[in-house]
């Protein structure tokens, strides 16, 4: 079984303790990573701190050049990294609508190159006979990145590249469920970056908690559950760390009654089930008008029954396993509860007989807000389809949730869709698509889905502090 070291201060670090990484398609380990404890997390923070003065003083164009080199390294190692992502997450190499490990790599590469070129110029707010006033952006220092298991490499890139671009140094702690591709990426990156600029430590929540409370960490960028996000916010308060928290979502989609059901259903199915529903901004609750409810449910159930579920390394597989046993148990518990609450399971409904963590793609009709499957984030291949009879009711039901990450409206009438979209309480709203993020558009949650945004110039700004410079002329 291949073993992956941590990288701290530019050096490979192996410890007496390892984490076995399970391939969820087989339910057995395929690789291991070396694990840190809180003391080693300290060493990594010290390495990042030591590297900060030189990295933050590196000319902007040189930092940009090195980040493009990271993008090229991802590019030239794509087949290897794709296979690691598939083995540790279960997502197919290609997958439903091409949303698989190939897309994870392509996205990581695209985000790296785009972010490497975002300008960080000072803003001139006044220049007259009294004074010249400029607003400068300065790096924060050491950034700790804590990442989840669903898109391990892409989310790491979303954290690491803007942090480095702005002149910070980074310690990343990937999820213990999926640390392999990230560990390999950091190894590749360390052949390009100066030692200590990018470090990786593996370990359980204790290592994340050590970073969160560390006095020499200036910012935490975290993607994961709302529950953990709140713990991180609390741990970070003693030292008033800057935070970007990208937390859970329970995204609603509202289908207006003018759509062509057969044309729209495959898009809705893709939005709800890509990566097996394990994406923060997947479609997680679907509201369909009375007049089209039966037809839409029937069409979605047909698509669910036809989706090919299997080992993501095999050709033609649409959906892999759920990423880990605990998540499979959550999905199964929600399915059991949905049945008991009077939901009609139109397709799927149970785990597959297998050593792997497979769950049948599942469509549930007949539930509404107040049932667990509608109210809670399922993060798995099970979608509730909820009936509504007027649009105001649909908007009220969509907003009746503590989460506010994404939302969508589906219609042939873009003005009508926009009017509904603007009333949804969420950080991003899509019309006739869902969950499609891009490197130039800010993305983040409102309500309990997070704090701050990622991507583009707004996302980059979150890795800086403002320094206002006033030069008096009088
Ligand atoms: P968590 O939020 O628990 O884990 C995300 C990351 O945080 C992991 O690296 C984890 O480490 C780390 N972590 C856990 N506890 C702490 C802590 N106290 N301090 C610092 N870091 C910590 O997500 P789970 O993996 O447990 O998934 C649970 C739920 O979260 C899912 O059911 C889903 O609803 C949601 N989720 C949302 C995601 C999103 O993209 N918005 C992504 C993943 C999950 P480790 O894994 O090693 O314990």
Coordinates of C-alpha atoms and ligand atoms in Angstrom, one line a residue:
X1 CA 0.0 0.0 0.0
X2 CA 1.5 3.3 -1.0
X3 CA 2.3 5.7 1.7
X4 CA 2.3 9.5 1.5
X5 CA 4.3 11.8 3.7
X6 CA 3.3 15.2 5.0
X7 CA 5.4 18.2 3.7
X8 CA 6.5 20.6 6.3
X9 CA 9.1 23.4 5.7
X10 CA 9.8 21.9 2.3
X11 CA 10.7 18.4 3.7
X12 CA 8.8 15.1 3.6
X13 CA 7.8 14.2 7.1
X14 CA 6.9 10.7 8.2
X15 CA 5.7 9.8 11.7
X16 CA 5.1 6.7 13.6
X17 CA 1.4 7.2 13.1
X18 CA -0.5 6.7 9.9
X19 CA -4.1 7.0 8.6
X20 CA -5.4 4.3 6.3
X21 CA -7.4 5.8 3.5
X22 CA -10.4 3.8 2.5
X23 CA -11.5 3.4 -1.1
X24 CA -15.3 3.7 -0.7
X25 CA -16.0 1.6 -3.8
X26 CA -14.3 -1.4 -2.1
X27 CA -14.7 -0.5 1.6
X28 CA -11.0 -1.2 2.1
X29 CA -7.8 0.9 2.4
X30 CA -5.8 1.7 -0.8
X31 CA -3.2 4.1 0.6
X32 CA -2.0 5.6 3.8
X33 CA -0.8 9.0 4.9
X34 CA 1.4 10.0 7.8
X35 CA -0.4 11.8 10.5
X36 CA 0.5 14.8 12.7
X37 CA -0.4 15.6 16.3
X38 CA -0.9 19.1 17.8
X39 CA 2.9 19.4 18.3
X40 CA 3.6 18.8 14.7
X41 CA 0.9 21.2 13.7
X42 CA 2.9 23.8 15.7
X43 CA 6.0 22.9 13.7
X44 CA 4.1 23.4 10.4
X45 CA 2.8 26.8 11.6
X46 CA 6.4 27.8 12.5
X47 CA 7.6 26.8 9.1
X48 CA 4.9 28.8 7.4
X49 CA 5.7 31.8 9.7
X50 CA 9.4 31.6 8.9
X51 CA 8.6 31.6 5.1
X52 CA 6.2 34.5 5.3
X53 CA 8.6 37.5 5.2
X54 CA 10.3 36.4 2.0
X55 CA 7.2 35.2 0.3
X56 CA 5.2 38.3 1.1
X57 CA 8.1 40.4 -0.2
X58 CA 8.4 38.4 -3.4
X59 CA 7.4 40.6 -6.4
X60 CA 3.8 40.1 -7.4
X61 CA 4.8 39.0 -11.0
X62 CA 7.1 36.3 -9.6
X63 CA 4.4 35.0 -7.3
X64 CA 2.0 34.9 -10.2
X65 CA 4.6 33.0 -12.3
X66 CA 5.2 30.4 -9.6
X67 CA 1.4 29.9 -9.3
X68 CA 1.1 29.3 -13.0
X69 CA 3.9 26.7 -12.6
X70 CA 1.7 25.0 -10.0
X71 CA -1.1 24.9 -12.6
X72 CA 1.2 23.3 -15.1
X73 CA 2.3 20.7 -12.6
X74 CA -1.3 19.8 -12.0
X75 CA -1.8 19.6 -15.7
X76 CA 1.2 17.3 -16.3
X77 CA 0.1 15.0 -13.4
X78 CA -3.5 14.8 -14.3
X79 CA -3.9 11.1 -14.8
X80 CA -2.2 10.2 -11.5
X81 CA -4.2 12.8 -9.6
X82 CA -7.5 11.8 -11.2
X83 CA -6.9 8.2 -10.1
X84 CA -6.1 9.2 -6.6
X85 CA -9.2 11.4 -6.4
X86 CA -11.4 8.6 -7.7
X87 CA -9.9 6.0 -5.3
X88 CA -10.3 8.3 -2.2
X89 CA -13.6 9.9 -2.9
X90 CA -15.3 7.2 -5.1
X91 CA -16.3 9.8 -7.7
X92 CA -16.1 8.4 -11.2
X93 CA -13.2 9.4 -13.4
X94 CA -15.7 10.9 -15.8
X95 CA -19.2 10.6 -14.1
X96 CA -22.7 12.0 -14.7
X97 CA -22.5 15.0 -17.1
X98 CA -18.7 14.8 -16.9
X99 CA -18.8 15.9 -13.3
X100 CA -16.1 13.6 -12.0
X101 CA -12.4 13.4 -11.2
X102 CA -11.5 14.8 -14.6
X103 CA -13.6 17.8 -13.9
X104 CA -12.0 18.1 -10.5
X105 CA -8.6 18.3 -12.1
X106 CA -9.7 20.6 -14.9
X107 CA -11.3 22.9 -12.4
X108 CA -8.3 22.9 -10.2
X109 CA -6.1 23.9 -13.1
X110 CA -8.4 26.5 -14.4
X111 CA -8.8 28.1 -11.0
X112 CA -5.1 28.2 -10.4
X113 CA -4.3 30.0 -13.7
X114 CA -7.2 32.4 -13.4
X115 CA -6.4 33.3 -9.8
X116 CA -2.7 33.7 -10.5
X117 CA -3.6 36.6 -12.8
X118 CA -6.0 38.5 -10.6
X119 CA -4.5 41.9 -10.1
X120 CA -3.8 43.3 -6.6
X121 CA -3.3 46.9 -7.3
X122 CA -3.8 49.7 -4.8
X123 CA -7.0 51.8 -5.2
X124 CA -6.7 55.6 -5.4
X125 CA -9.6 57.2 -3.5
X126 CA -8.4 60.8 -3.4
X127 CA -5.7 62.8 -5.1
X128 CA -6.2 66.6 -4.8
X129 CA -4.5 69.6 -3.3
X130 CA -5.2 68.3 0.3
X131 CA -4.0 64.8 0.1
X132 CA -3.4 61.6 -1.8
X133 CA -5.2 58.6 -0.3
X134 CA -4.5 55.1 -1.4
X135 CA -6.0 51.8 -0.3
X136 CA -3.5 49.0 -0.3
X137 CA -4.0 45.3 0.2
X138 CA -1.5 43.4 2.5
X139 CA -1.2 39.7 3.1
X140 CA -2.5 38.5 6.5
X141 CA 0.4 36.1 7.4
X142 CA -0.2 32.4 8.0
X143 CA -3.4 30.9 6.6
X144 CA -4.7 27.6 7.9
X145 CA -6.9 25.8 5.3
X146 CA -9.2 23.0 6.5
X147 CA -10.8 21.0 3.7
X148 CA -13.6 18.4 3.4
X149 CA -13.8 15.0 1.6
X150 CA -16.1 15.7 -1.2
X151 CA -13.9 17.7 -3.7
X152 CA -10.6 17.4 -1.9
X153 CA -8.2 18.7 -4.5
X154 CA -10.4 21.4 -6.1
X155 CA -11.4 22.9 -2.7
X156 CA -7.8 22.9 -1.6
X157 CA -6.9 24.9 -4.7
X158 CA -9.8 27.3 -3.9
X159 CA -8.2 27.9 -0.5
X160 CA -4.5 27.7 -1.3
X161 CA -4.0 29.6 -4.5
X162 CA -5.7 32.9 -3.5
X163 CA -3.9 32.7 -0.1
X164 CA -0.5 32.4 -1.8
X165 CA -1.4 34.9 -4.6
X166 CA -2.0 37.6 -1.9
X167 CA 1.4 36.8 -0.3
X168 CA 0.4 34.6 2.6
X169 CA 1.9 31.3 3.6
X170 CA -0.3 28.2 4.2
X171 CA -0.7 25.1 6.3
X172 CA -3.4 22.9 4.9
X173 CA -5.2 20.1 6.8
X174 CA -7.2 17.9 4.4
X175 CA -10.0 15.7 5.7
X176 CA -8.7 12.4 7.1
X177 CA -11.1 10.7 4.7
X178 CA -9.5 12.1 1.6
X179 CA -5.9 13.4 2.2
X180 CA -4.1 11.6 -0.6
X181 CA -4.4 13.8 -3.7
X182 CA -3.9 16.9 -1.6
X183 CA -0.7 15.4 0.0
X184 CA 0.6 14.6 -3.5
X185 CA -0.3 18.1 -4.8
X186 CA 1.6 19.7 -1.9
X187 CA 4.6 17.5 -2.7
X188 CA 4.5 18.6 -6.3
X189 CA 4.1 22.2 -5.3
X190 CA 7.1 22.1 -3.0
X191 CA 9.3 21.3 -6.0
X192 CA 8.2 24.8 -7.3
X193 CA 7.7 27.0 -4.2
X194 CA 10.2 28.0 -1.6
X195 CA 10.3 25.8 1.6
X196 CA 7.6 26.5 4.1
X197 CA 5.3 28.5 1.8
X198 CA 2.9 25.6 1.5
X199 CA 2.7 22.8 4.2
X200 CA 0.4 19.9 4.7
X201 CA -0.5 18.2 8.0
X202 CA -2.8 15.2 8.2
X203 CA -4.8 14.2 11.1
X204 CA -8.2 14.1 12.8
X205 CA -10.3 17.0 14.1
X206 CA -7.7 17.5 16.9
X207 CA -5.1 18.7 14.4
X208 CA -7.7 21.0 12.8
X209 CA -8.6 22.3 16.3
X210 CA -4.9 22.9 17.0
X211 CA -4.6 25.1 13.9
X212 CA -7.9 26.9 14.7
X213 CA -6.7 28.0 18.2
X214 CA -3.1 28.6 17.2
X215 CA -1.9 32.1 18.2
X216 CA 0.4 32.3 15.1
X217 CA -2.3 31.5 12.5
X218 CA -3.9 34.7 11.2
X219 CA -6.7 33.3 9.1
X220 CA -8.8 30.1 8.8
X221 CA -10.4 29.2 5.5
X222 CA -12.7 26.3 6.0
X223 CA -15.1 24.3 3.9
X224 CA -17.3 21.7 5.6
X225 CA -20.2 21.3 7.9
X226 CA -22.0 24.1 9.6
X227 CA -21.5 22.4 13.0
X228 CA -17.7 22.3 12.6
X229 CA -17.7 25.9 11.1
X230 CA -19.3 27.1 14.4
X231 CA -16.6 25.2 16.4
X232 CA -13.9 26.9 14.3
X233 CA -15.4 30.3 14.7
X234 CA -15.4 29.8 18.5
X235 CA -11.8 28.5 18.5
X236 CA -10.7 31.4 16.4
X237 CA -12.3 34.0 18.6
X238 CA -9.5 34.2 21.2
X239 CA -7.1 35.5 18.7
X240 CA -9.6 37.2 16.5
X241 CA -8.6 35.4 13.4
X242 CA -10.0 36.3 10.0
X243 CA -12.4 33.7 8.7
X244 CA -13.8 32.4 5.5
X245 CA -16.4 29.7 6.2
X246 CA -18.0 27.9 3.3
X247 CA -20.5 25.7 5.1
X248 CA -23.4 23.4 4.4
X249 CA -26.2 24.1 2.0
X250 CA -29.7 22.9 1.5
X251 CA -30.3 24.5 -1.9
X252 CA -33.8 24.8 -3.2
X253 CA -34.8 24.7 -6.8
X254 CA -38.1 26.1 -7.9
X255 CA -39.5 24.9 -11.2
X256 CA -42.0 27.4 -12.7
X257 CA -45.0 25.8 -14.5
X258 CA -44.0 26.8 -18.0
X259 CA -41.1 24.3 -18.4
X260 CA -40.8 21.4 -20.8
X261 CA -40.5 18.6 -18.2
X262 CA -38.6 16.2 -20.4
X263 CA -36.1 18.8 -21.4
X264 CA -35.5 20.1 -17.9
X265 CA -35.6 16.9 -15.9
X266 CA -32.1 15.7 -17.0
X267 CA -30.6 19.0 -15.9
X268 CA -32.4 18.9 -12.6
X269 CA -31.2 15.3 -12.1
X270 CA -27.6 16.3 -12.9
X271 CA -27.8 19.2 -10.5
X272 CA -29.1 17.0 -7.6
X273 CA -27.0 13.9 -8.2
X274 CA -23.6 14.9 -9.6
X275 CA -20.9 13.6 -7.3
X276 CA -23.7 11.6 -5.7
X277 CA -25.3 14.7 -4.2
X278 CA -22.1 15.3 -2.2
X279 CA -21.5 18.9 -3.2
X280 CA -22.3 21.9 -1.0
X281 CA -24.2 23.6 -3.8
X282 CA -26.0 20.5 -5.2
X283 CA -29.8 20.9 -5.7
X284 CA -31.1 19.4 -2.4
X285 CA -34.8 20.3 -2.4
X286 CA -36.9 20.6 -5.6
X287 CA -40.2 22.5 -5.6
X288 CA -42.4 21.6 -8.6
X289 CA -45.8 23.1 -9.5
X290 CA -49.0 21.0 -9.0
X291 CA -49.7 21.0 -12.8
X292 CA -46.4 19.3 -13.6
X293 CA -45.7 17.4 -10.3
X294 CA -46.5 13.9 -11.4
X295 CA -44.8 14.1 -14.8
X296 CA -41.6 15.6 -13.2
X297 CA -41.5 13.0 -10.5
X298 CA -42.0 10.2 -13.0
X299 CA -39.2 11.6 -15.3
X300 CA -36.7 12.1 -12.4
X301 CA -37.5 8.5 -11.1
X302 CA -36.8 7.1 -14.6
X303 CA -33.4 9.0 -14.7
X304 CA -32.5 7.7 -11.2
X305 CA -33.3 4.1 -12.2
X306 CA -31.2 4.4 -15.4
X307 CA -28.2 6.0 -13.7
X308 CA -25.2 3.5 -13.7
X309 CA -23.8 3.1 -10.2
X310 CA -20.4 1.5 -9.7
X311 CA -16.7 1.7 -9.1
X312 CA -15.6 5.1 -10.4
X313 CA -12.5 3.5 -12.1
X314 CA -14.8 1.6 -14.4
X315 CA -15.9 3.1 -17.7
X316 CA -19.4 4.4 -18.2
X317 CA -20.2 4.8 -14.5
X318 CA -22.4 7.8 -13.7
X319 CA -22.4 7.7 -9.9
X320 CA -19.9 6.1 -7.5
X321 CA -20.3 5.2 -3.8
X322 CA -21.1 7.6 -1.0
X323 CA -17.7 8.8 0.3
X324 CA -17.7 7.2 3.7
X325 CA -19.6 4.8 6.0
X326 CA -20.8 7.6 8.3
X327 CA -22.3 9.6 5.4
X328 CA -23.9 6.4 4.0
X329 CA -25.6 5.9 7.4
X330 CA -26.9 9.5 7.4
X331 CA -28.3 9.0 3.9
X332 CA -29.9 5.7 4.9
X333 CA -31.4 7.2 8.1
X334 CA -33.0 10.0 6.0
X335 CA -34.4 7.5 3.6
X336 CA -35.9 5.4 6.5
X337 CA -37.3 8.6 8.1
X338 CA -38.7 9.8 4.7
X339 CA -40.6 6.5 4.4
X340 CA -42.0 6.7 7.9
X341 CA -43.0 10.3 7.4
X342 CA -45.2 9.2 4.5
X343 CA -42.9 9.9 1.6
X344 CA -43.2 7.8 -1.6
X345 CA -39.9 6.3 -2.7
X346 CA -40.3 6.5 -6.5
X347 CA -36.8 5.1 -7.2
X348 CA -34.1 3.6 -5.1
X349 CA -34.4 3.9 -1.3
X350 CA -31.7 1.7 0.1
X351 CA -28.0 0.8 0.2
X352 CA -26.7 -1.7 -2.4
X353 CA -25.5 -5.1 -1.2
X354 CA -21.8 -4.5 -1.5
X355 CA -18.6 -4.1 0.5
X356 CA -18.5 -0.5 -0.9
X357 CA -20.7 2.4 0.4
X358 CA -23.2 2.4 -2.4
X359 CA -26.7 3.8 -2.1
X360 CA -29.3 3.6 -4.9
X361 CA -30.1 7.0 -6.6
X362 CA -33.4 7.9 -4.8
X363 CA -36.3 10.1 -5.6
X364 CA -38.9 10.8 -2.9
X365 CA -42.3 12.4 -3.5
X366 CA -45.0 13.4 -1.1
X367 CA -43.0 15.2 1.6
X368 CA -42.8 18.9 2.4
X369 CA -41.0 21.3 4.8
X370 CA -41.0 19.9 8.3
X371 CA -39.8 16.4 7.3
X372 CA -36.1 15.6 7.9
X373 CA -35.3 14.9 4.3
X374 CA -36.5 18.3 3.2
X375 CA -35.2 20.3 6.2
X376 CA -31.7 18.7 6.6
X377 CA -28.8 18.6 4.2
X378 CA -28.7 15.0 2.9
X379 CA -25.3 15.2 1.2
X380 CA -26.1 12.0 -0.8
X381 CA -28.0 10.5 -3.7
X382 CA -31.5 11.1 -2.4
X383 CA -33.7 14.0 -3.6
X384 CA -37.1 15.1 -2.2
X385 CA -39.5 16.6 -4.8
X386 CA -42.0 18.9 -3.1
X387 CA -45.4 20.0 -4.5
X388 CA -46.4 23.7 -4.6
X389 CA -49.5 25.4 -5.9
X390 CA -48.5 29.0 -6.1
X391 CA -45.2 30.7 -6.5
X392 CA -45.3 32.8 -3.3
X393 CA -45.7 29.5 -1.4
X394 CA -42.7 28.0 -3.2
X395 CA -40.6 31.0 -2.3
X396 CA -41.7 30.9 1.3
X397 CA -40.9 27.1 1.5
X398 CA -37.5 27.6 -0.2
X399 CA -36.5 30.4 2.2
X400 CA -37.8 28.4 5.2
X401 CA -34.4 26.9 6.1
X402 CA -31.4 28.1 8.2
X403 CA -29.1 27.5 5.2
X404 CA -28.6 30.0 2.3
X405 CA -25.9 28.8 0.0
X406 CA -27.4 28.5 -3.5
X407 CA -30.8 28.4 -5.1
X408 CA -32.2 28.1 -8.6
X409 CA -35.3 29.0 -10.7
X410 CA -36.2 27.1 -13.8
X411 CA -38.4 28.6 -16.5
X412 CA -38.6 29.6 -20.2
X413 CA -39.5 33.1 -19.1
X414 CA -36.2 34.7 -17.9
X415 CA -37.9 37.8 -16.5
X416 CA -40.3 35.8 -14.4
X417 CA -37.5 33.6 -13.3
X418 CA -35.3 36.5 -12.3
X419 CA -38.2 38.1 -10.3
X420 CA -38.4 34.9 -8.3
X421 CA -34.7 34.4 -8.0
X422 CA -34.1 37.8 -6.5
X423 CA -36.5 36.9 -3.6
X424 CA -34.5 33.8 -2.6
X425 CA -32.3 34.0 0.5
X426 CA -29.0 32.6 -0.8
X427 CA -25.5 33.7 -1.8
X428 CA -25.8 32.6 -5.4
X429 CA -28.9 32.1 -7.5
X430 CA -28.9 30.4 -10.9
X431 CA -31.5 30.5 -13.6
X432 CA -31.9 27.3 -15.6
X433 CA -28.9 25.7 -14.0
X434 CA -27.7 25.0 -10.5
X435 CA -24.3 24.8 -8.7
X436 CA -22.3 26.0 -11.6
X437 CA -19.5 28.0 -10.0
X438 CA -16.8 29.8 -11.9
X439 CA -13.4 31.4 -11.0
X440 CA -14.4 35.0 -11.7
X441 CA -17.7 35.1 -9.8
X442 CA -17.9 35.3 -6.0
X443 CA -19.4 32.3 -4.2
X444 CA -20.4 32.1 -0.6
X445 CA -23.3 31.5 1.7
X446 CA -25.7 33.7 3.6
X447 CA -27.6 32.8 6.9
X448 CA -25.9 29.7 8.4
X449 CA -24.2 28.6 5.1
X450 CA -21.1 30.7 5.9
X451 CA -19.2 33.9 6.1
X452 CA -17.4 35.6 3.3
X453 CA -16.9 34.6 -0.3
X454 CA -14.4 32.7 -2.5
X455 CA -13.3 33.3 -6.1
X456 CA -12.5 36.3 -8.2
X457 CA -11.3 39.6 -6.8
X458 CA -13.8 39.5 -4.0
X459 CA -12.5 36.1 -2.9
X460 CA -8.9 37.2 -3.2
X461 CA -9.6 40.3 -1.0
X462 CA -10.5 38.0 1.9
X463 CA -6.9 36.9 2.1
X464 CA -5.7 40.5 2.7
X465 CA -6.1 43.3 5.1
X466 CA -6.6 46.9 4.0
X467 CA -3.9 49.5 4.8
X468 CA -5.0 53.0 4.0
X469 CA -2.2 55.3 3.1
X470 CA -2.8 59.1 3.4
X471 CA -0.1 61.5 2.2
X472 CA -0.9 65.0 3.3
X473 CA -0.1 67.8 0.8
X474 CA -0.9 70.7 3.1
Ligands
LIG1 P1 -16.7 18.3 8.9 O1 -17.1 19.6 8.8 O2 -16.7 17.6 10.2 O3 -15.1 18.1 8.4 C1 -14.6 19.1 7.5 C2 -13.1 19.3 7.9 O4 -13.0 19.9 9.2 C3 -12.3 18.0 7.9 O5 -10.9 18.3 7.5 C4 -12.3 17.7 9.4 O6 -11.3 16.8 9.8 C5 -12.2 19.1 10.0 N1 -12.6 19.2 11.4 C6 -13.6 18.5 12.0 N2 -13.8 18.9 13.3 C7 -12.9 20.0 13.4 C8 -12.7 20.9 14.5 N3 -13.3 20.8 15.6 N4 -11.8 21.9 14.3 C9 -11.1 22.0 13.1 N5 -11.3 21.1 12.1 C10 -12.2 20.2 12.2 O7 -17.4 17.5 7.8 P2 -17.7 15.9 7.8 O8 -16.7 15.3 7.0 O9 -17.9 15.3 9.2 O10 -19.1 15.9 7.1 C11 -20.3 16.1 7.9 C12 -21.3 16.9 7.1 O11 -20.7 18.1 6.7 C13 -21.8 16.2 5.9 O12 -22.9 15.4 6.2 C14 -22.3 17.4 5.1 O13 -23.6 17.7 5.5 C15 -21.4 18.5 5.5 N6 -20.3 18.7 4.5 C16 -20.3 19.9 3.8 C17 -19.4 20.1 2.8 C18 -19.4 21.3 2.0 O14 -18.7 21.3 1.0 N7 -20.1 22.3 2.4 C19 -18.3 19.2 2.6 C20 -18.3 18.1 3.5 C21 -19.2 17.9 4.4 P3 -11.5 15.3 9.7 O15 -12.3 14.9 8.6 O16 -10.1 14.8 9.6 O17 -12.2 15.0 11.0

